[in-house]
Each structure stands twice: as structure tokens, then as C-alpha cells.
Coordinates of C-alpha atoms in Angstrom, one line a residue:
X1 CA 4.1 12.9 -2.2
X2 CA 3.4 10.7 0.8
X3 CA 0.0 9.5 1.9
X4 CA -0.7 12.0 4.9
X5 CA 0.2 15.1 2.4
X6 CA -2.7 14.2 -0.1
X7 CA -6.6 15.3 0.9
X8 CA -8.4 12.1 -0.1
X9 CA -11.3 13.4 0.8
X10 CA -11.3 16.8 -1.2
X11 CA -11.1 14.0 -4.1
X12 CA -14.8 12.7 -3.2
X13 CA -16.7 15.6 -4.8
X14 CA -15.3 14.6 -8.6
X15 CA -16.4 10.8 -8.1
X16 CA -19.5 9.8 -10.4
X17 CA -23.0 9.2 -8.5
X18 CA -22.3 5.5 -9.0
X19 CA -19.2 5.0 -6.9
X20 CA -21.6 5.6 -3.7
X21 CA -23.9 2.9 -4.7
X22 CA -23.4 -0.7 -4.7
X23 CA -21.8 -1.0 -1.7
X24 CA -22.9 -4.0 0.4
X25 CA -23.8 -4.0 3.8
X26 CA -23.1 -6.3 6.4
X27 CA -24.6 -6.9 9.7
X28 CA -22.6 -6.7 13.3
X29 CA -23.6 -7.9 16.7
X30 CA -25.4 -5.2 18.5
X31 CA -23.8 -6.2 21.8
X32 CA -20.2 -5.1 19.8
X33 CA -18.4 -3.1 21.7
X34 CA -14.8 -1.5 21.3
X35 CA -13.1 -0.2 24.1
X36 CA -10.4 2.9 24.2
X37 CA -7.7 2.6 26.7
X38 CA -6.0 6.1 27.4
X39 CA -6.0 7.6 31.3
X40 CA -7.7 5.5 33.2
X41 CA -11.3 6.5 30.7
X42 CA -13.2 3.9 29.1
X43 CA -14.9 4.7 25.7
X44 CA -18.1 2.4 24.4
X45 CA -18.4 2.8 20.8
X46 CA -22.0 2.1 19.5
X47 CA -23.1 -0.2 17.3
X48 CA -21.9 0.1 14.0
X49 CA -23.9 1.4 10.9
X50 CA -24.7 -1.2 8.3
X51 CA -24.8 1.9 5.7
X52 CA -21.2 2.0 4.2
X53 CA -20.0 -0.9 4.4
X54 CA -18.1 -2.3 1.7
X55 CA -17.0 -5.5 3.6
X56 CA -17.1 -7.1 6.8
X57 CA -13.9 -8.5 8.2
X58 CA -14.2 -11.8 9.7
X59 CA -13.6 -12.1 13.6
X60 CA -10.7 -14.3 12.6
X61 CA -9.2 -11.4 10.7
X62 CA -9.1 -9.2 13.3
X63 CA -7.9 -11.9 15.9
X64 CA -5.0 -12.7 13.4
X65 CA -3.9 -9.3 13.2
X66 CA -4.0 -8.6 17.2
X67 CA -0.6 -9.9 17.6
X68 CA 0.7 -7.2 15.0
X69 CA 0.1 -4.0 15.9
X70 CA 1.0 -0.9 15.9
X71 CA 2.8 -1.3 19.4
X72 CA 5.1 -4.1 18.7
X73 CA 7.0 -1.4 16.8
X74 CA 7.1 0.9 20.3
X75 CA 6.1 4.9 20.3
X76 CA 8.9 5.9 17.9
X77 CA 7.8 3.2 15.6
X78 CA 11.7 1.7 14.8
X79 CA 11.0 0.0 11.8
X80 CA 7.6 -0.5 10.2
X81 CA 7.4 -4.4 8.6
X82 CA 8.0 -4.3 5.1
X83 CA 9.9 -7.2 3.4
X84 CA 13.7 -6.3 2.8
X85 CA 14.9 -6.8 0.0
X86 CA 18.0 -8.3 1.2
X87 CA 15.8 -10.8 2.8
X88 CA 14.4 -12.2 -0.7
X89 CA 17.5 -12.4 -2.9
X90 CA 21.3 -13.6 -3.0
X91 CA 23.6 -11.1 -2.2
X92 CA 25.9 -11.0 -6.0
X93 CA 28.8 -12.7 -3.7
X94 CA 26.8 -15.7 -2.8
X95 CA 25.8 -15.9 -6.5
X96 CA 29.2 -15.7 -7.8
X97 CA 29.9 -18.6 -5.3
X98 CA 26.8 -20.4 -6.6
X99 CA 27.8 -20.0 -10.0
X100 CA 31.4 -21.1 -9.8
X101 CA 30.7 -24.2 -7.6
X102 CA 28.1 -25.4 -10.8
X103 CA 30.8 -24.7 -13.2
X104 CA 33.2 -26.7 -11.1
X105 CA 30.6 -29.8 -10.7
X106 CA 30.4 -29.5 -14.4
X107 CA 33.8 -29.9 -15.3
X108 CA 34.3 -32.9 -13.1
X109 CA 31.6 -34.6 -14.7
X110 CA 32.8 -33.9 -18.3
X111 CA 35.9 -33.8 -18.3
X112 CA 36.2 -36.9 -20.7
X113 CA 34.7 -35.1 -23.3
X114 CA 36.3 -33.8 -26.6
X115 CA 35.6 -30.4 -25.8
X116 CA 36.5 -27.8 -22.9
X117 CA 33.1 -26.8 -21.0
X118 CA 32.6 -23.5 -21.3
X119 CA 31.6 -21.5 -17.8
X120 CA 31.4 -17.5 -16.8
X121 CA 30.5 -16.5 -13.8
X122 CA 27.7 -13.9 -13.9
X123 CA 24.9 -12.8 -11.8
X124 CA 22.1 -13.6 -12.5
X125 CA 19.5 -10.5 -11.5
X126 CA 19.0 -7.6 -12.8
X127 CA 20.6 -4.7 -11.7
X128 CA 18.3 -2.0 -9.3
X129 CA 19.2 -0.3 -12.8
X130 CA 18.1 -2.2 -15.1
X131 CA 14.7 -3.0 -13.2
X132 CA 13.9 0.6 -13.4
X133 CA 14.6 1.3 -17.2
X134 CA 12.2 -1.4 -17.9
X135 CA 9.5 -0.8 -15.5
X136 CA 10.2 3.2 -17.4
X137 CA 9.4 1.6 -20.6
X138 CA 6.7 -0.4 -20.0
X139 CA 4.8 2.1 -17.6
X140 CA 4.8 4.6 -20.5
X141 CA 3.5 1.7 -23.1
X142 CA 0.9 0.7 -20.5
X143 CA -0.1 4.1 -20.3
X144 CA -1.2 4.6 -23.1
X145 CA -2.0 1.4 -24.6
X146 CA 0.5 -0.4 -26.7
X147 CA -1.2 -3.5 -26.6
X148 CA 1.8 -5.4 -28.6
X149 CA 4.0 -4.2 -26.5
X150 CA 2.8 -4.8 -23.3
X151 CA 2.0 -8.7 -24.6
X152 CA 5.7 -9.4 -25.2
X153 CA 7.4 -8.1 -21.9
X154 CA 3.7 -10.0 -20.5
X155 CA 6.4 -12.5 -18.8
X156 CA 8.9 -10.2 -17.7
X157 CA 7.1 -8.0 -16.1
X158 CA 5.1 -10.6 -13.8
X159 CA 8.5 -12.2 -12.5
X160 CA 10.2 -8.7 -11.5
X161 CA 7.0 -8.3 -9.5
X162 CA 7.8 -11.1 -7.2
X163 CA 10.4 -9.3 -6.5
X164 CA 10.9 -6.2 -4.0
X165 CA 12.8 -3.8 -6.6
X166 CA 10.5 -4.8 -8.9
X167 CA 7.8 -3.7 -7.4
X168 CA 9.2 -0.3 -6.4
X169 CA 10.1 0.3 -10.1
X170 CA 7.0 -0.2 -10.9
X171 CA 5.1 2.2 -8.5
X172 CA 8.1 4.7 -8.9
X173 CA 7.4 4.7 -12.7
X174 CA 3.9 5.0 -12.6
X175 CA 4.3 7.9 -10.6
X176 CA 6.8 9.2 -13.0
X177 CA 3.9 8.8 -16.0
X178 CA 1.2 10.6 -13.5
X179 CA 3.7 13.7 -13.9
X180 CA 4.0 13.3 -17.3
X181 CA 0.5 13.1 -18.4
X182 CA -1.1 14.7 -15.4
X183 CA -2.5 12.1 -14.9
X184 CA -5.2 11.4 -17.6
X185 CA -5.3 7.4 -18.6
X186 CA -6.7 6.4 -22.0
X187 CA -9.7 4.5 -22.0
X188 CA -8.6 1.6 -23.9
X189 CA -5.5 1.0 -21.5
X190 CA -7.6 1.3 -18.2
X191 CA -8.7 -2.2 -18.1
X192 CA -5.0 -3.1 -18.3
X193 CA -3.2 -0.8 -16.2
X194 CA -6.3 -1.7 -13.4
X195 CA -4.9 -5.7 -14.0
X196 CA -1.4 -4.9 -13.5
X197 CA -2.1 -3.1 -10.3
X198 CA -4.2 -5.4 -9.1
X199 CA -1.1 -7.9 -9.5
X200 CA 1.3 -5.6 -7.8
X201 CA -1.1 -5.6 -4.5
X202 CA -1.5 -9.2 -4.7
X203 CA 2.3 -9.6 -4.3
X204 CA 2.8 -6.6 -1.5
X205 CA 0.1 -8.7 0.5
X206 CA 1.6 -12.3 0.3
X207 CA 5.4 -10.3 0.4
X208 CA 4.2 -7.9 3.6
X209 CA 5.7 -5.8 1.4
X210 CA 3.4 -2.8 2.2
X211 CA 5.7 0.1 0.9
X212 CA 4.8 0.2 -2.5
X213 CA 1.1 -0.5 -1.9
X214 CA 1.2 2.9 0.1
X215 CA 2.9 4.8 -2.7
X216 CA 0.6 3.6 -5.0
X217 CA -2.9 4.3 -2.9
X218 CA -1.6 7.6 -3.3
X219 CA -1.0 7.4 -6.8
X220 CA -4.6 6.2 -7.5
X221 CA -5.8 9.9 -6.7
X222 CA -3.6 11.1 -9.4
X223 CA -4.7 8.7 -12.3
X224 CA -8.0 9.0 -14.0
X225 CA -9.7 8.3 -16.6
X226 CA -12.5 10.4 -18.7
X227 CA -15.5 9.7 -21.4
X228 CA -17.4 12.6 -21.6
X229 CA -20.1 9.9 -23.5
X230 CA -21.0 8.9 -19.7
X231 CA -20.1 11.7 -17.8
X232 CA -18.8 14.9 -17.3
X233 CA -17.2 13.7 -14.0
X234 CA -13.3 12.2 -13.8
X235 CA -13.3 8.9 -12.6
X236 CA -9.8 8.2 -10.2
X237 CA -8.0 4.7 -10.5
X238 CA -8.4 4.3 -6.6
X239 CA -12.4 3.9 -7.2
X240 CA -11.9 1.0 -9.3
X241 CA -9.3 -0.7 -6.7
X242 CA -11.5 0.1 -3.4
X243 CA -11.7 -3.7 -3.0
X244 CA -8.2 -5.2 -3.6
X245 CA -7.8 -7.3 -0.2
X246 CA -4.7 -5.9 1.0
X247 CA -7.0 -2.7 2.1
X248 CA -9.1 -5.3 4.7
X249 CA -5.7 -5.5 6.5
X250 CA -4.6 -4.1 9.6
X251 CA -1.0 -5.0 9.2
X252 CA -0.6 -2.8 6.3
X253 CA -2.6 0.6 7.5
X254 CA -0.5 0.2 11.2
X255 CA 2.6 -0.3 9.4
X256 CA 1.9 2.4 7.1
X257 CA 0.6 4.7 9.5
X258 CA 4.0 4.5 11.5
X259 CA 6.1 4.8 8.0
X260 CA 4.0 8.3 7.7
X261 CA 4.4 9.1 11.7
X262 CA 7.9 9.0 11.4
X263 CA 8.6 10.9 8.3
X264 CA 6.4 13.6 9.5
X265 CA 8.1 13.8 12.9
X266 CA 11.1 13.8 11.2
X267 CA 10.6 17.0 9.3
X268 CA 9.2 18.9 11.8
X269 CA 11.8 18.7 14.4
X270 CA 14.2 20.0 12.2
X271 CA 12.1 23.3 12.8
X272 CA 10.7 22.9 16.0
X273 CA 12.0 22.8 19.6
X274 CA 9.4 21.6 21.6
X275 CA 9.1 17.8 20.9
X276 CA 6.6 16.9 23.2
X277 CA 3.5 18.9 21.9
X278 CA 5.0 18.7 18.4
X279 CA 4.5 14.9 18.6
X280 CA 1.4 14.7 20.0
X281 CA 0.2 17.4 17.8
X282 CA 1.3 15.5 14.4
X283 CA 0.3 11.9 15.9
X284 CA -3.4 13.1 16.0
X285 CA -3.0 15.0 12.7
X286 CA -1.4 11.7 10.7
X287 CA -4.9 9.7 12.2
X288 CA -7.2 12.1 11.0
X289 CA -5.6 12.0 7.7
X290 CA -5.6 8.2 7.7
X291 CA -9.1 7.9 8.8
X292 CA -10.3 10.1 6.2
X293 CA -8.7 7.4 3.8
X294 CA -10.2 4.5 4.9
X295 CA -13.3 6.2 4.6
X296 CA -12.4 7.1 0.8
X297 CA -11.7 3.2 0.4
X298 CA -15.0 2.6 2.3
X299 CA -13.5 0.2 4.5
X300 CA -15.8 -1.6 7.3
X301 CA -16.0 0.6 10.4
X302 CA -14.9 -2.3 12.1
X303 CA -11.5 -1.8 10.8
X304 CA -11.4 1.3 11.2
X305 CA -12.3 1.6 14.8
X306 CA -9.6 -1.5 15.8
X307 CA -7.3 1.3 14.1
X308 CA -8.5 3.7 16.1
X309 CA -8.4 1.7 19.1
X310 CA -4.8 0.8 18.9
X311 CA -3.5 4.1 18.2
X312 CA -5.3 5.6 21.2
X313 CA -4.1 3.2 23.3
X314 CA -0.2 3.2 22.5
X315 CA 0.0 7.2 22.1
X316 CA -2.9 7.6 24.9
X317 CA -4.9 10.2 23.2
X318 CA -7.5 12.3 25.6
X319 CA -10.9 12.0 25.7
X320 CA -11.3 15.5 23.4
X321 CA -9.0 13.8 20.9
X322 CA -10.6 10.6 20.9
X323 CA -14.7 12.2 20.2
X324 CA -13.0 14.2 17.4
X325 CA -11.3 10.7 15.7
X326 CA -14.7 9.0 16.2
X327 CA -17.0 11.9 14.7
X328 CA -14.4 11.0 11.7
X329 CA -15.3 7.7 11.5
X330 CA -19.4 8.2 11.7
X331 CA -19.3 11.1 9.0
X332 CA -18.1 8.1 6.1
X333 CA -20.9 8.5 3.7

């Protein structure tokens, strides 16, 4: 299930009273202004409420992140920046090379001892395989709370997530146990599962590895837990992760955005014939949807109207399209 097919916001009426407090506000310049480039039209956004706000971006933030937007990838959105795999690990050639070139150094160096040395060649990572059976296993432990053995694969499991298969095993398998148990979470293995996620999106950030951080934001609407001792309510993982950093960063909503634009168009020119109003048509759909998630994830309205901004500008939206984004945007609770 990708992001733009979920309704995060049909998922805010289950929330507990509490998730809409505590959010801190921020202040912003009243002299603020964001402009929207389309046909020759000029938009001035007002200032920004300081209701909302979960956390305010720093100007450096957003200057960082200038230089990667959405249009560096062009209107058909080539190929959104998520770390390849290739680009992080030997290919098994290179390590058979590795490996026989040690075992050659080795036997020059002892070949006055008494006994033959001893040397395979093998490669040392797991197989895409392998990687998944385990992230299977310890998924369905984590799920429901197996405490000893989650501490012995502790290790394991925190060194495959460095790694890009790694991390899509795990977000594959965690989908995989949302299936299996609809979804329901046992109390007792919350507080872990919500540590082990929070590792994952530590390493999609520092990788750019933004892929499996989308999968799972969808994910989070499918977990939940429930203790009918506090509430009636069910509370969804994604409340508990609102303020995991990689969410403050533009780089991974404009590359995901474009991942979600292109599977979209992808399926619906394979029934439709007219390409030009189709893409227009599902470029302003795929922004609704995504600002209707940052509002979920109460994100600064900053952030979401430099979104908004970018996307108007490279697919120049109209002024009708552009009101209806921004209503979006000032609705956020």
C-alpha cells in the first residue's frame, strides 16, 4: 500500500484527546513571506499560525535543502535520491578478490611454519535472503514481546540496519506482521518496537535512504496499540513517532513525493489516453494527499508551504489549484 493510497486524515478521529495537546509553538517573522511562481501570478502567503506547530525549522534548514528539490529530478521525476544499495557494499566479485588476495598475503608470510594455512574464499554478507528470514523472525518476536529473544539478536539486528537490505527487510516484515495481527501491538512490546523504529529512521536520514522511511510512515497507521484501562480510543504507532527528525526534512518528502508521482502516473496511463490532463490531474491529487500528511505529523507550516511552493513552481499549478493546496495547509488543527 503506498503512501498517497492511505487517508491519513480519516485516521485523526480515533487519536486520544492528548495527541492534540502538547504541541509547542514557535514564533515566525511577521514580515515572512512565501512566494508561488506559476504564470506570471504572484501569491503572498500570510503569516503563519503559531497554533500547530510542533517545531520550527531553522532558516539554515531550509537554506540547506534549497539546492535539493524537487526540480533537480526534472517534471518526470527520473530517479528520486535514495541510497543504492550497490553504492554501500562490495559487489560478491570484489569480495572474492578481497578474500583471495588476504589468503595469498597469508601464505607468504607463513609459509615457514609447520602447518599449511588454511584459507576459503567466502563472502562475507548475508544473502538479500538471509536478511529477510531474519528480519521475519525477529519482527514476529518483537511483535509481540519476546524479550529474550530480541536481547540476543540485539547486535545483529543494529548492524543489518546500516545496511540498505537491511533496512528494507525490516519495514517489509513489519508490514508482513501488520497483516498478520491486523495490526494490534501488545503493550509490553510497544516501548521496544517504538526504539527499533526509531533506529531504522535514524539510519534512512544519515543513509538518504528515504524509501523505507516512506513505507514505514505508512505502516505507522496500521500498528496500534490498546488499554482500555486509559481509553477506549486506539492509539497508532505514527502518534508516538510524530517527532523523529527525518520528518523536519525536505529532501525526504520531495523525494518521496516524486517516488509516489511516478508510480501513480504509471498506473494510470496504462488506462488512459490523454496524458496531459491525466498528469496534471494526479500531480494535484498526490499534493493534497501529502499535505494532508504533514498535517497528521503536525509538521511546521513552514515546511509545508516550501513544499508547496516548489511543487507549484516546477508543475506550474493555477491560481484555483494553488487557494485549494493552501486552504489544506490552514485547516491543520
Amino acid at each position: 500500500m503506498s503512501l498517497d493510497e492511505t487517508n491519513l486524515s480519516a485516521q485523526m478521529q480515533s487519536l486520544s484527546p492528548c495527541e492534540k495537546k502538547n504541541c509547542p509553538t514557535d514564533e515566525q517573522s511577521n514580515d515572512q513571506k512565501l512566494k508561488y511562481y506559476g504564470k506570471d501570478r504572484t501569491h503572498t502567503l500570510q503569516t503563519v499560525g503559531e497554533s500547530r506547530i510542533l517545531q520550527q525549522p531553522s532558516e539554515s534548514v531550509i537554506e540547506e535543502e534549497e539546492n535539493s528539490s524537487a526540480s533537480e529530478y526534472g517534471e518526470n521525476g527520473d530517479q528520486p535520491i535514495y541510497r543504492q544499495e550497490t553504492d554501500l557494499t562490495l559487489t560478491s566479485n570484489n569480495q572474492t578478490n578481497v578474500t583471495q588476495n588476504s589468503c595469498e598475503a597469508r601464505k607468504i608470510s607463513e609459509d615457514k611454519t609447520p602447518f599449511p594455512v588454511q584459507c576459503t574464499t567466502q563472502q562475507n554478507e548475508a544473502t538479500i535472503e538471509e536478511v529477510q528470514e531474519f528480519m521475519d523472525l525477529y519482527t514476529s518476536a518483537l511483535i509481540i514481546g519476546r524479550s529474550d529473544y530480541l536481547k540476543s539478536k540485539e547486535n545483529e539486528l543494529q548492524e543489518l540496519l546500516t545496511t540498505p537490505s537491511g533496512r528494507t527487510a525490516f519495514v517489509n516484515a513489519l508490514e508482513q506482521e501488520s497483516r498478520r495481527t491486523q495490526g494490534l501491538v501488545d503493550l509490553q512490546a510497544l516501548p521496544k518496537l517504538l526504539d527499533q523504529i526509531s533506529l531504522l529512521l535514524v539510519e534512512c536520514q544519515n543513509a538518504e535512504d528515504f524509501a523505507p522511511a516512506k513505507k514505514l510512515l505508512t505502516i505507522s497507521l496500521q500498528f496500534y496499540a490498546y488499554d482500555p484501562s486509559v481509553s477506549t480510543d486506539r492509539t497508532f504507532i505514527f502518534t508516538y513517532i510524530k517527532s523523529q527528525p527525518i520528518w523536519q526534512s525536505l529532501r525526504f518528502w520531495n523525494a518521496c513525493f516524486f517516488q509516489s508521482l511516478q508510480e501513480a502516473r504509471s498506473k494510470a496511463e496504462e488506462s488512459s489516453h490523454d496524458s496531459t490532463k491525466l498528469s496534471s490531474s494526479i500531480t494535484y491529487d498526490q499534493l493534497k494527499s501529502y499535505l494532508h500528511t504533514m498535517n497528521v505529523f503536525n509538521l511546521h507550516e513552514t515546511i509545508k508551504h516550501e513544499f508547496l511552493r516548489k511543487q507549484a513552481d516546477l508543475f506550474n499549478l493555477n491560481d484555483d489549484e494553488i487557494s485549494s493546496l493552501l486552504s489544506i495547509i490552514s485547516s491543520a488543527d
